[in-house]
Coordinates of C-alpha atoms and ligand atoms in Angstrom, one line a residue:
M247 CA -142.4 7.4 59.8
R248 CA -140.7 6.4 56.5
R249 CA -141.1 2.8 55.8
R250 CA -138.2 0.7 54.6
P251 CA -138.1 -2.9 53.2
L252 CA -137.5 -5.5 55.8
L253 CA -134.4 -6.7 53.9
W254 CA -132.8 -3.2 54.3
Q255 CA -133.6 -3.3 58.0
L256 CA -132.3 -6.7 58.7
F257 CA -129.1 -6.6 56.5
P258 CA -127.6 -3.3 58.0
S259 CA -128.2 -4.6 61.5
Y260 CA -126.4 -7.8 60.6
I261 CA -123.5 -5.8 59.1
L262 CA -123.3 -3.7 62.3
V263 CA -123.3 -6.8 64.5
I264 CA -120.7 -8.4 62.3
I265 CA -118.4 -5.3 62.3
L266 CA -118.7 -4.8 66.0
S267 CA -118.1 -8.4 66.9
I268 CA -115.2 -8.9 64.5
T269 CA -113.6 -5.7 65.7
A270 CA -114.1 -6.7 69.3
V271 CA -112.7 -10.2 68.7
T272 CA -109.8 -8.9 66.7
W273 CA -109.0 -6.3 69.4
F274 CA -109.3 -9.0 72.1
I275 CA -107.0 -11.4 70.3
I276 CA -104.4 -8.7 69.7
Y277 CA -104.6 -7.4 73.2
S278 CA -104.4 -10.9 74.8
S279 CA -101.6 -12.1 72.7
K280 CA -99.6 -8.9 73.3
Q281 CA -100.3 -9.2 77.0
F282 CA -99.2 -12.8 76.8
F283 CA -95.9 -12.0 75.1
L284 CA -95.2 -9.1 77.5
T285 CA -95.9 -11.4 80.5
Q286 CA -93.7 -14.0 79.0
N287 CA -91.0 -11.4 78.3
A288 CA -91.3 -10.2 81.9
K289 CA -90.9 -13.7 83.2
E290 CA -87.9 -14.3 81.0
L291 CA -86.3 -11.2 82.2
E292 CA -87.1 -12.0 85.8
A293 CA -85.6 -15.5 85.4
R294 CA -82.4 -14.1 84.0
A295 CA -82.3 -11.5 86.8
V296 CA -82.8 -14.2 89.4
I297 CA -80.0 -16.3 87.9
L298 CA -77.7 -13.3 88.0
R299 CA -78.8 -12.5 91.5
E300 CA -77.6 -15.9 92.6
R301 CA -74.3 -15.3 91.1
M302 CA -74.0 -11.9 92.7
T303 CA -75.2 -12.7 96.2
G304 CA -71.6 -13.5 97.4
L305 CA -70.0 -10.3 95.9
N306 CA -69.1 -7.2 97.6
F307 CA -71.1 -4.4 96.1
G308 CA -68.6 -1.8 97.4
S309 CA -65.4 -3.2 96.0
D310 CA -66.4 -5.6 93.2
T311 CA -67.9 -3.0 91.0
A312 CA -65.4 -3.6 88.1
F313 CA -66.2 -7.3 88.2
I314 CA -69.9 -6.7 88.4
N315 CA -69.7 -4.3 85.5
D316 CA -67.7 -6.8 83.5
L317 CA -70.2 -9.6 84.3
C318 CA -73.0 -7.4 83.2
K319 CA -71.3 -6.8 79.9
R320 CA -70.4 -10.4 79.3
V321 CA -73.6 -12.1 80.3
G322 CA -75.6 -9.3 78.7
L323 CA -73.9 -9.7 75.3
E324 CA -74.2 -13.5 75.5
S325 CA -77.9 -13.4 76.4
A326 CA -78.7 -10.3 74.3
T327 CA -80.1 -8.7 77.4
R328 CA -79.2 -5.5 78.9
I329 CA -78.2 -6.1 82.5
T330 CA -77.8 -3.3 85.0
V331 CA -76.7 -3.6 88.6
I332 CA -77.8 -0.7 90.9
L333 CA -77.1 0.0 94.5
P334 CA -80.2 0.7 96.8
T335 CA -79.1 4.3 96.6
G336 CA -79.8 4.4 92.9
K337 CA -76.1 4.5 91.9
V338 CA -75.4 2.3 88.8
I339 CA -72.4 0.0 89.3
G340 CA -72.6 -2.2 86.3
D341 CA -74.3 -2.0 82.9
T342 CA -74.2 -4.0 79.6
D343 CA -74.3 -1.1 77.3
E344 CA -73.0 2.0 79.1
D345 CA -70.2 3.1 81.4
P346 CA -71.8 3.1 84.8
T347 CA -69.9 6.0 86.0
K348 CA -71.5 8.2 83.3
M349 CA -75.0 7.0 84.1
E350 CA -77.4 9.0 86.1
N351 CA -78.8 7.9 89.5
H352 CA -81.6 5.3 88.9
A353 CA -83.3 5.7 92.3
N354 CA -86.4 7.3 90.8
R355 CA -87.0 4.5 88.2
P356 CA -90.3 2.9 89.1
E357 CA -89.0 -0.7 88.8
V358 CA -86.0 0.3 91.0
Q359 CA -88.3 1.8 93.6
E360 CA -90.3 -1.4 93.7
A361 CA -87.1 -3.5 94.1
V362 CA -85.8 -1.2 96.8
G363 CA -89.1 -2.1 98.6
G364 CA -88.1 -5.8 98.4
R365 CA -90.4 -6.7 95.6
I366 CA -89.9 -7.5 91.9
G367 CA -90.4 -4.3 89.8
V368 CA -91.5 -4.4 86.2
A369 CA -91.7 -1.3 83.9
T370 CA -92.0 -0.5 80.3
R371 CA -90.8 2.8 79.0
Y372 CA -88.8 4.7 76.5
S373 CA -85.1 4.6 77.2
H374 CA -83.4 7.9 76.8
T375 CA -80.1 6.1 77.0
L376 CA -80.8 3.6 74.2
Y377 CA -83.5 5.6 72.4
E378 CA -86.0 2.8 72.2
T379 CA -88.9 1.3 74.3
M380 CA -87.6 -1.2 76.8
M381 CA -89.0 -3.6 79.3
Y382 CA -87.3 -3.6 82.7
V383 CA -87.5 -6.2 85.4
A384 CA -85.7 -5.3 88.7
V385 CA -84.9 -8.0 91.3
P386 CA -83.5 -7.1 94.8
I387 CA -80.4 -8.9 95.9
I388 CA -81.1 -9.6 99.6
K389 CA -78.5 -11.0 102.1
D390 CA -79.3 -11.4 105.7
G391 CA -82.5 -9.5 105.3
Q392 CA -80.7 -6.5 103.8
I393 CA -80.9 -5.3 100.3
L394 CA -77.4 -5.2 98.8
G395 CA -78.3 -4.1 95.4
I396 CA -80.7 -4.6 92.5
V397 CA -80.2 -6.6 89.3
R398 CA -82.2 -5.2 86.5
T399 CA -82.6 -7.0 83.2
A400 CA -84.0 -5.2 80.2
L401 CA -85.0 -6.1 76.6
P402 CA -86.1 -3.8 73.8
L403 CA -89.7 -4.2 72.8
T404 CA -89.1 -3.1 69.3
S405 CA -88.6 -6.6 68.0
I406 CA -91.8 -7.7 69.7
E407 CA -93.7 -4.8 68.2
H408 CA -92.2 -5.7 64.8
A409 CA -93.3 -9.2 65.2
F410 CA -96.7 -8.0 66.3
G411 CA -97.0 -5.7 63.4
S412 CA -97.2 -8.6 60.9
I413 CA -99.5 -10.5 63.2
Y414 CA -101.8 -7.4 63.4
T415 CA -101.9 -7.3 59.6
K416 CA -102.8 -11.0 59.3
I417 CA -105.5 -10.7 62.0
I418 CA -107.0 -7.6 60.4
V419 CA -107.0 -9.1 56.9
G420 CA -108.4 -12.4 58.3
G421 CA -111.1 -10.4 60.2
F422 CA -111.9 -8.4 57.0
L423 CA -112.3 -11.6 55.0
I424 CA -114.5 -13.2 57.7
A425 CA -116.6 -10.0 57.8
I426 CA -117.2 -10.1 54.0
L427 CA -118.1 -13.8 54.2
A428 CA -120.4 -13.1 57.2
M429 CA -122.0 -10.3 55.2
A430 CA -122.7 -12.5 52.2
V431 CA -124.2 -15.2 54.5
S432 CA -126.3 -12.6 56.4
F433 CA -127.5 -11.1 53.1
Y434 CA -128.5 -14.6 52.0
I435 CA -130.3 -15.2 55.4
S436 CA -132.0 -11.8 55.3
R437 CA -133.3 -12.7 51.8
R438 CA -134.5 -16.1 52.9
I439 CA -136.4 -14.4 55.8
T440 CA -137.9 -11.6 53.7
L441 CA -138.6 -13.5 50.5
P442 CA -141.7 -15.4 51.8
L443 CA -143.0 -12.1 53.2
V444 CA -142.5 -10.4 49.8
K445 CA -144.3 -13.3 48.1
M446 CA -147.1 -13.0 50.7
K447 CA -147.3 -9.3 50.1
R448 CA -147.7 -9.9 46.4
A449 CA -150.3 -12.6 46.9
A450 CA -152.2 -10.4 49.4
G451 CA -152.5 -7.8 46.6
H452 CA -155.2 -10.2 45.2
F453 CA -157.2 -9.7 48.5
T454 CA -157.1 -5.9 48.2
R455 CA -158.4 -6.2 44.6
G456 CA -161.3 -8.2 46.0
D457 CA -160.1 -11.6 44.8
F458 CA -160.6 -13.7 47.9
T459 CA -160.3 -17.0 46.1
H460 CA -156.5 -16.6 45.8
H461 CA -154.4 -18.6 48.2
L462 CA -151.3 -17.3 49.9
P463 CA -148.2 -19.6 49.7
I464 CA -147.6 -21.4 53.1
G465 CA -143.8 -21.7 52.8
T466 CA -141.6 -23.5 55.2
T467 CA -141.2 -21.0 58.0
E468 CA -143.4 -21.8 61.0
E469 CA -144.5 -18.3 61.8
I470 CA -145.0 -17.1 58.2
G471 CA -146.8 -20.3 57.4
Q472 CA -149.2 -19.7 60.3
L473 CA -149.7 -16.2 59.2
A474 CA -150.4 -17.3 55.6
E475 CA -152.8 -19.9 56.9
T476 CA -154.6 -17.4 59.1
M477 CA -154.9 -15.0 56.2
N478 CA -156.2 -17.7 53.9
E479 CA -158.8 -18.7 56.4
M480 CA -159.7 -15.0 56.9
A481 CA -160.0 -14.6 53.1
K482 CA -162.2 -17.7 52.9
Q483 CA -164.5 -16.4 55.6
L484 CA -164.6 -12.9 54.1
N485 CA -165.4 -14.4 50.7
E486 CA -168.3 -16.3 52.2
K487 CA -169.5 -13.3 54.1
I488 CA -169.3 -11.0 51.1
R489 CA -171.1 -13.6 49.0
T490 CA -173.9 -13.9 51.6
I491 CA -174.1 -10.1 51.7
I492 CA -174.3 -9.9 47.9
N493 CA -176.9 -12.6 47.8
Q494 CA -179.0 -10.9 50.4
R495 CA -178.6 -7.5 48.6
N496 CA -179.5 -9.2 45.3
E497 CA -182.6 -10.8 46.9
R498 CA -183.6 -7.5 48.5
E499 CA -183.1 -5.6 45.2
A500 CA -185.0 -8.3 43.2
I501 CA -187.9 -8.0 45.7
L502 CA -187.8 -4.2 45.6
D503 CA -187.5 -4.2 41.8
S504 CA -190.3 -6.6 41.2
M505 CA -192.6 -4.4 43.3
V506 CA -195.2 -2.3 41.4
E507 CA -194.9 0.3 44.2
G508 CA -192.0 2.7 44.2
V509 CA -189.8 2.5 47.3
I510 CA -187.3 5.2 48.3
A511 CA -185.3 5.7 51.5
F512 CA -183.6 8.8 52.8
D513 CA -181.2 9.3 55.8
M514 CA -181.5 12.0 58.3
T515 CA -179.6 14.5 56.2
E516 CA -182.1 13.9 53.3
R517 CA -179.5 11.9 51.4
V518 CA -180.9 9.2 49.1
I519 CA -180.0 5.7 50.6
G520 CA -181.6 3.8 47.8
L521 CA -184.6 3.4 45.6
N522 CA -186.2 0.7 43.4
R523 CA -186.8 0.7 39.7
A524 CA -190.4 1.6 40.0
A525 CA -189.6 4.7 42.1
A526 CA -187.0 5.8 39.6
Q527 CA -189.4 5.4 36.8
M528 CA -192.2 7.3 38.6
L529 CA -189.9 10.1 39.5
G530 CA -188.2 10.2 36.1
V531 CA -184.6 9.6 37.4
E532 CA -181.8 7.2 37.0
I533 CA -181.1 5.0 40.1
N534 CA -177.3 5.4 40.1
Q535 CA -177.5 9.2 39.4
V536 CA -179.5 9.9 42.6
T537 CA -178.2 7.2 45.0
G538 CA -176.1 8.9 47.7
R539 CA -177.1 12.4 46.6
Y540 CA -179.2 14.9 48.4
L541 CA -183.0 15.1 48.0
Q542 CA -182.9 18.7 46.8
E543 CA -180.4 18.0 44.0
S544 CA -182.0 14.7 43.0
F545 CA -185.7 15.5 42.8
R546 CA -186.9 19.0 41.9
N547 CA -190.3 18.5 43.3
A548 CA -191.2 20.9 46.1
N549 CA -194.1 18.8 47.4
L550 CA -191.9 15.7 47.7
Q551 CA -189.2 17.7 49.4
K552 CA -191.7 19.1 51.9
F553 CA -193.2 15.6 52.5
V554 CA -189.8 14.0 53.3
A555 CA -188.8 17.0 55.5
R556 CA -192.1 16.6 57.5
I557 CA -191.4 12.9 58.2
L558 CA -187.8 13.5 59.2
E559 CA -188.8 16.3 61.5
G560 CA -192.0 14.8 62.9
G561 CA -190.9 11.2 63.0
A562 CA -194.5 10.1 62.3
T563 CA -196.1 8.3 59.3
Q564 CA -197.7 10.6 56.7
D565 CA -199.5 10.2 53.4
E566 CA -200.2 12.6 50.6
E567 CA -200.9 12.8 46.9
I568 CA -198.6 14.8 44.7
G569 CA -198.4 15.6 41.0
I570 CA -195.3 15.2 38.9
Q571 CA -195.8 17.9 36.3
D572 CA -192.8 17.2 34.1
K573 CA -193.9 13.6 33.6
A574 CA -197.2 13.8 31.8
N575 CA -199.0 14.9 34.9
I576 CA -198.5 11.8 36.9
I577 CA -200.2 11.7 40.2
L578 CA -198.5 9.8 43.0
H579 CA -199.8 8.7 46.3
L580 CA -197.0 8.9 48.9
Y581 CA -197.0 6.9 52.1
G582 CA -193.9 7.7 54.3
S583 CA -192.8 6.5 57.6
P584 CA -189.6 7.0 59.7
I585 CA -186.8 4.4 59.9
H586 CA -185.9 3.6 63.5
S587 CA -182.8 1.8 64.7
E588 CA -183.0 -1.0 67.3
N589 CA -182.6 1.5 70.1
G590 CA -185.4 3.7 68.7
Q591 CA -183.1 6.3 67.2
N592 CA -184.4 8.0 64.0
L593 CA -182.2 6.9 61.0
G594 CA -184.2 8.4 58.2
A595 CA -187.4 7.9 56.2
V596 CA -188.8 5.3 53.8
I597 CA -191.5 6.3 51.3
V598 CA -193.7 4.0 49.3
L599 CA -195.1 5.6 46.0
H600 CA -198.2 4.4 44.2
D601 CA -199.0 5.7 40.7
V602 CA -202.6 6.7 41.1
T603 CA -202.8 8.5 37.7
R604 CA -204.9 5.8 36.2
L605 CA -207.3 5.8 39.2
H606 CA -207.6 9.5 38.9
Q607 CA -208.2 9.3 35.1
L608 CA -210.9 6.6 35.7
E609 CA -212.5 8.8 38.4
T610 CA -212.5 11.7 35.9
I611 CA -214.0 9.5 33.1
R612 CA -216.6 8.2 35.5
R613 CA -217.5 11.8 36.6
E614 CA -217.6 13.0 33.0
F615 CA -219.7 9.9 32.0
V616 CA -222.3 10.6 34.7
A617 CA -222.4 14.3 33.7
N618 CA -222.7 13.2 30.0
V619 CA -225.5 10.7 30.7
S620 CA -227.4 13.2 32.8
H621 CA -227.1 15.8 30.1
E622 CA -228.1 13.4 27.3
L623 CA -231.1 12.2 29.3
R624 CA -232.1 15.7 30.4
T625 CA -232.5 17.0 26.8
P626 CA -235.3 14.5 25.7
I627 CA -236.9 14.5 29.2
T628 CA -237.1 18.3 29.2
S629 CA -238.5 18.3 25.7
I630 CA -241.1 15.5 26.6
K631 CA -242.0 17.4 29.8
G632 CA -242.5 20.6 28.0
F633 CA -244.8 19.2 25.4
I634 CA -246.8 17.2 28.0
D635 CA -247.2 20.4 30.1
T636 CA -248.4 22.3 27.0
L637 CA -250.9 19.6 26.2
R638 CA -252.1 19.4 29.8
D639 CA -252.5 23.2 30.1
G640 CA -254.9 22.9 27.1
G641 CA -252.8 25.4 25.2
I642 CA -253.1 23.4 22.0
H643 CA -256.5 23.4 20.2
S644 CA -255.9 22.0 16.7
P645 CA -255.8 18.2 16.5
E646 CA -252.9 18.5 13.9
D647 CA -250.7 20.3 16.6
T648 CA -251.7 17.7 19.2
S649 CA -250.7 14.8 17.0
R650 CA -247.4 16.6 15.9
F651 CA -246.6 17.2 19.6
L652 CA -247.4 13.6 20.5
E653 CA -245.1 12.4 17.7
I654 CA -242.3 14.6 19.0
I655 CA -242.9 13.1 22.5
A656 CA -242.9 9.6 21.0
R657 CA -239.6 10.4 19.1
Q658 CA -237.9 11.7 22.3
T659 CA -239.1 8.7 24.1
D660 CA -237.5 6.5 21.4
R661 CA -234.4 8.5 21.8
L662 CA -234.4 8.0 25.6
N663 CA -235.0 4.3 25.0
S664 CA -232.1 4.0 22.5
I665 CA -229.8 5.9 24.9
I666 CA -230.7 3.5 27.7
E667 CA -230.4 0.5 25.5
N668 CA -227.0 1.6 24.3
L669 CA -225.9 2.2 27.9
L670 CA -227.0 -1.2 28.9
T671 CA -225.1 -2.8 26.0
L672 CA -222.0 -0.9 27.0
S673 CA -222.4 -1.9 30.7
E674 CA -222.9 -5.5 29.6
L675 CA -219.8 -5.3 27.5
D676 CA -217.8 -3.7 30.3
Q677 CA -218.6 -6.7 32.5
T678 CA -217.7 -9.2 29.8
E679 CA -214.2 -10.6 30.2
R680 CA -212.0 -10.8 27.2
G681 CA -212.1 -14.2 25.4
N682 CA -215.1 -15.1 27.6
I683 CA -217.8 -14.1 25.3
G684 CA -218.5 -17.5 23.7
L685 CA -216.7 -17.5 20.3
E686 CA -217.9 -19.7 17.5
L687 CA -216.6 -20.4 14.1
T688 CA -219.1 -18.6 11.9
E689 CA -219.3 -17.7 8.2
L690 CA -218.7 -13.9 8.0
K691 CA -220.8 -13.4 4.9
G692 CA -224.0 -14.4 6.8
V693 CA -223.2 -12.0 9.7
L694 CA -222.6 -9.1 7.3
Q695 CA -225.8 -9.9 5.3
N696 CA -227.8 -9.9 8.5
A697 CA -226.4 -6.5 9.5
I698 CA -227.3 -5.1 6.0
G699 CA -230.8 -6.5 6.4
A700 CA -231.2 -4.7 9.7
C701 CA -230.4 -1.4 8.0
E702 CA -232.2 -2.0 4.8
L703 CA -235.2 0.2 5.5
K704 CA -233.1 3.2 6.5
A705 CA -230.9 2.7 3.4
A706 CA -234.0 2.4 1.2
A707 CA -235.4 5.6 2.7
K708 CA -232.3 7.4 1.5
E709 CA -232.0 5.4 -1.7
I710 CA -228.6 4.2 -0.7
Q711 CA -227.0 1.1 -2.4
I712 CA -225.1 -1.3 -0.1
Q713 CA -222.6 -3.6 -1.8
I714 CA -221.0 -6.6 -0.1
Q715 CA -217.8 -8.3 -1.0
C716 CA -216.9 -11.4 1.0
D717 CA -215.8 -15.0 0.2
D718 CA -218.6 -17.4 1.0
D719 CA -216.2 -19.7 3.0
L720 CA -214.5 -16.9 5.0
K721 CA -215.0 -17.9 8.6
A722 CA -214.2 -16.3 11.8
N723 CA -214.2 -17.3 15.4
I724 CA -216.7 -14.7 16.7
N725 CA -219.7 -14.0 18.8
A726 CA -222.0 -13.5 15.8
P727 CA -224.8 -11.3 17.5
L728 CA -222.1 -9.0 19.0
L729 CA -220.2 -8.6 15.8
E730 CA -223.4 -8.1 13.8
Q731 CA -224.3 -5.3 16.3
A732 CA -220.9 -3.7 15.7
V733 CA -221.3 -3.8 11.9
I734 CA -224.9 -2.5 12.2
N735 CA -223.6 0.5 14.1
L736 CA -221.0 1.2 11.4
I737 CA -223.6 0.8 8.6
D738 CA -226.1 2.9 10.5
N739 CA -223.6 5.7 10.8
A740 CA -222.6 5.3 7.1
I741 CA -226.3 5.8 6.1
K742 CA -226.8 8.7 8.6
Y743 CA -223.8 10.7 7.4
S744 CA -224.2 10.0 3.7
E745 CA -226.3 12.0 1.1
T746 CA -229.3 10.4 -0.5
K747 CA -228.6 8.1 -3.5
S748 CA -225.0 7.4 -2.5
S749 CA -223.5 4.0 -1.9
I750 CA -221.9 2.0 0.8
E751 CA -219.3 -0.8 0.3
I752 CA -218.8 -3.6 2.9
S753 CA -216.0 -6.1 2.5
A754 CA -214.3 -8.8 4.5
K755 CA -211.0 -10.4 3.7
L756 CA -208.1 -12.3 5.2
D757 CA -205.0 -10.2 5.0
N758 CA -201.6 -10.9 6.8
A759 CA -203.0 -13.2 9.4
T760 CA -205.8 -10.7 10.2
I761 CA -209.4 -10.5 9.1
A762 CA -210.3 -7.0 8.0
I763 CA -214.0 -5.9 7.8
N764 CA -214.3 -2.5 6.1
V765 CA -217.4 -0.3 5.9
T766 CA -216.8 2.5 3.4
D767 CA -219.2 5.4 2.7
H768 CA -219.0 8.5 0.5
G769 CA -220.6 10.9 3.0
C770 CA -219.5 14.0 4.7
G771 CA -216.3 12.5 6.2
I772 CA -214.6 13.6 9.5
E773 CA -212.0 16.3 10.2
K774 CA -208.7 14.8 11.2
L775 CA -208.7 16.5 14.7
H776 CA -211.8 14.5 15.7
L777 CA -210.4 11.1 14.8
P778 CA -208.4 10.4 18.0
R779 CA -211.5 10.9 20.2
L780 CA -214.1 9.5 17.9
F781 CA -214.6 6.2 19.8
E782 CA -215.1 7.9 23.2
R783 CA -218.5 7.7 24.8
F784 CA -220.8 10.6 23.8
Y785 CA -218.2 12.1 21.5
R786 CA -219.8 13.6 18.5
V787 CA -218.4 15.8 15.8
D788 CA -221.7 17.8 15.3
R789 CA -223.9 17.3 18.4
A790 CA -227.0 18.9 16.9
R791 CA -226.8 17.0 13.6
S792 CA -226.2 13.7 15.5
R793 CA -229.3 14.4 17.6
E794 CA -231.3 15.3 14.7
L795 CA -230.4 12.0 13.0
G796 CA -231.3 10.1 16.2
G797 CA -227.7 9.5 17.3
T798 CA -226.8 8.9 20.9
G799 CA -223.0 9.3 20.6
L800 CA -222.5 5.8 21.9
G801 CA -222.6 3.8 18.7
L802 CA -218.8 3.8 18.0
S803 CA -217.8 3.2 21.6
I804 CA -220.0 0.1 21.5
V805 CA -218.2 -1.0 18.3
K806 CA -214.8 -0.4 20.0
H807 CA -215.9 -2.5 23.0
I808 CA -217.2 -5.4 20.9
V809 CA -214.0 -5.5 18.8
S810 CA -211.9 -5.3 21.9
V811 CA -213.6 -8.3 23.5
H812 CA -212.7 -10.2 20.3
D813 CA -209.1 -9.1 20.9
G814 CA -209.2 -7.0 17.8
R815 CA -209.0 -3.3 17.0
V816 CA -211.0 -0.7 15.1
E817 CA -209.6 2.1 12.9
V818 CA -210.9 4.9 10.8
E819 CA -209.6 6.6 7.7
S820 CA -211.6 9.7 6.5
T821 CA -211.4 12.5 4.1
P822 CA -213.8 15.4 4.8
G823 CA -216.3 15.8 2.0
K824 CA -215.3 12.5 0.4
G825 CA -216.2 9.8 2.9
S826 CA -214.9 7.5 5.5
T827 CA -213.8 3.9 5.9
F828 CA -214.2 2.2 9.3
S829 CA -212.2 -1.1 9.6
I830 CA -212.5 -3.9 12.1
F831 CA -209.4 -6.1 12.5
L832 CA -209.8 -9.5 14.1
P833 CA -206.6 -11.4 14.9
L834 CA -206.1 -14.8 13.3
S835 CA -205.3 -16.2 16.8
T836 CA -209.0 -16.1 17.6
L837 CA -209.4 -18.5 14.7
P838 CA -209.5 -22.2 15.5
F839 CA -206.8 -24.3 13.7
G840 CA -207.7 -25.4 10.1
S841 CA -210.3 -22.7 9.5
Ligands
ADP23 P1 -223.8 9.0 16.8 O1 -224.9 8.3 17.5 O2 -223.8 10.4 17.1 O3 -223.7 8.6 15.4 P2 -221.4 7.5 17.1 O4 -220.6 7.0 18.3 O5 -221.9 6.4 16.3 O6 -222.6 8.4 17.6 O7 -220.5 8.4 16.2 C1 -219.8 9.4 16.8 C2 -219.6 10.6 15.9 O8 -218.8 10.2 14.8 C3 -220.9 11.0 15.2 O9 -221.6 11.9 15.9 C4 -220.4 11.5 13.9 O10 -220.1 12.9 14.0 C5 -219.1 10.8 13.6 N1 -219.3 9.7 12.6 C6 -219.5 8.4 12.9 N2 -219.6 7.7 11.7 C7 -219.4 8.6 10.7 C8 -219.4 8.5 9.3 N3 -219.6 7.3 8.7 N4 -219.3 9.6 8.5 C9 -219.1 10.8 9.2 N5 -219.1 11.0 10.5 C10 -219.3 9.9 11.3

């Protein structure tokens, strides 16, 4: 139904009521006053007729007709009333205006018929004799219980109607003015009734826009005031409820977002109800782009889709590991369970995601490490076993061969020993917590000199010069034996991979809040492609050459570990054929104040 403003519903009703009541009142006034005048007129005519009757009672209606007619004319002219005297037969014997002999029989006139019956007859009708509307009152003249005749008095109503014409105009104009006044008043009242409602409607607009702090005006009308108060109270309660809901939602979101595990919930139609930041990150989606959308359009991962479908269909908890190919081969462990309502109805599924990529990587590293260790150990053991078997079988006769074989066995044993020692060092370093290695403020020059001393024999064997450049007072907060071991490993490599008679430079300096220890050689250098993996355990550029030189492939990974427990980092710059520079950077933060 079409809705209209209250003002335009109230105001027309008022106008209708006003028009109807004023018309009714006007009509009633006109009708009553007219009736009153007609009644008065009839009484007047009756009184005149009764007076005449008294005068005529003694007359003879058979012989005194001339007198009667004359009386009618005289009295009629004096009293401006038409007087007619009629016999019970209807014959007119006297009349004010006409010659009775020419007048027709009046027996059928209603007022005459009444009077013939002994009653007073009153009638109003158009007179064909006088050509105007007249009021007639007929009174019987009774003598000795016998009706002798009838006196009829009559007056034209034209004057009354004229008089009433001007009264009608006045009443109608008055009614019209009253109606206009009443309309103005009713418009004012309608506005007064509707204005508070209009104001309330405007104010309630704030509620629809979510502003529940706004207050509706109370006004002076009881009912509207109560309504406004009720709505204000309702808005207050709604505001509190919404705030509580928002707080609860924020708390829930904060908890979910602070979780390392991803959480994602679906309804029974596989539509995403919600997910936390961790889940969005793991699955590579934006929270607001997938919330409310279907699983198929949000996550293009067939395994995840099947997993969710299984939980929704089966209604039982499930777990599985899936790979996310498009996101750097992330592996996720999914744990999903159905969501039940209070009455046990299935509402959807919630899935908890764990990023197990790192675990998988560690597992792979561990497996590779075990394989590498076994391989590294097998080579010298096989070699030792081979030579021992040869010696035992008596296949060697010359003492030179025997001593050569024993030397090889001894070298392989040394190799085994150094591999195991290096592995032990690494394992110890693995167990050492960062910053928990007992740092001491130590002069670096001494540490570097000790490292050079340890490598002196090897350097001398290849006639390699080692130069050192370090301020005497340069101190670092270090674990001296560990750092010395790291520098020894770097110098040892520099000697191993340099030609005879070349040189090695070792320097230590404070640069930009960092202490940099550089070991530079002019040896074979390293191809760029090997640099990213150089510090991995058992990684070697040239496996055969490394073995030949007594390398274990663990030296640089030990360096990396030692530096990292000092909160530092190690880097390498190398040009194949020209040489390499290995740099250890120790942060100044490990230095005590004032050093
Ligand atoms: P290794 O015991 O084989 O020397 P490291 O871990 O010390 O093992 O070194 C790993 C590999 O890095 C070596 O096998 C070698 O190929 C390369 N490398 C290390 N230091 C140097 C260097 N100064 N010059 C050239 N290559 C080097």
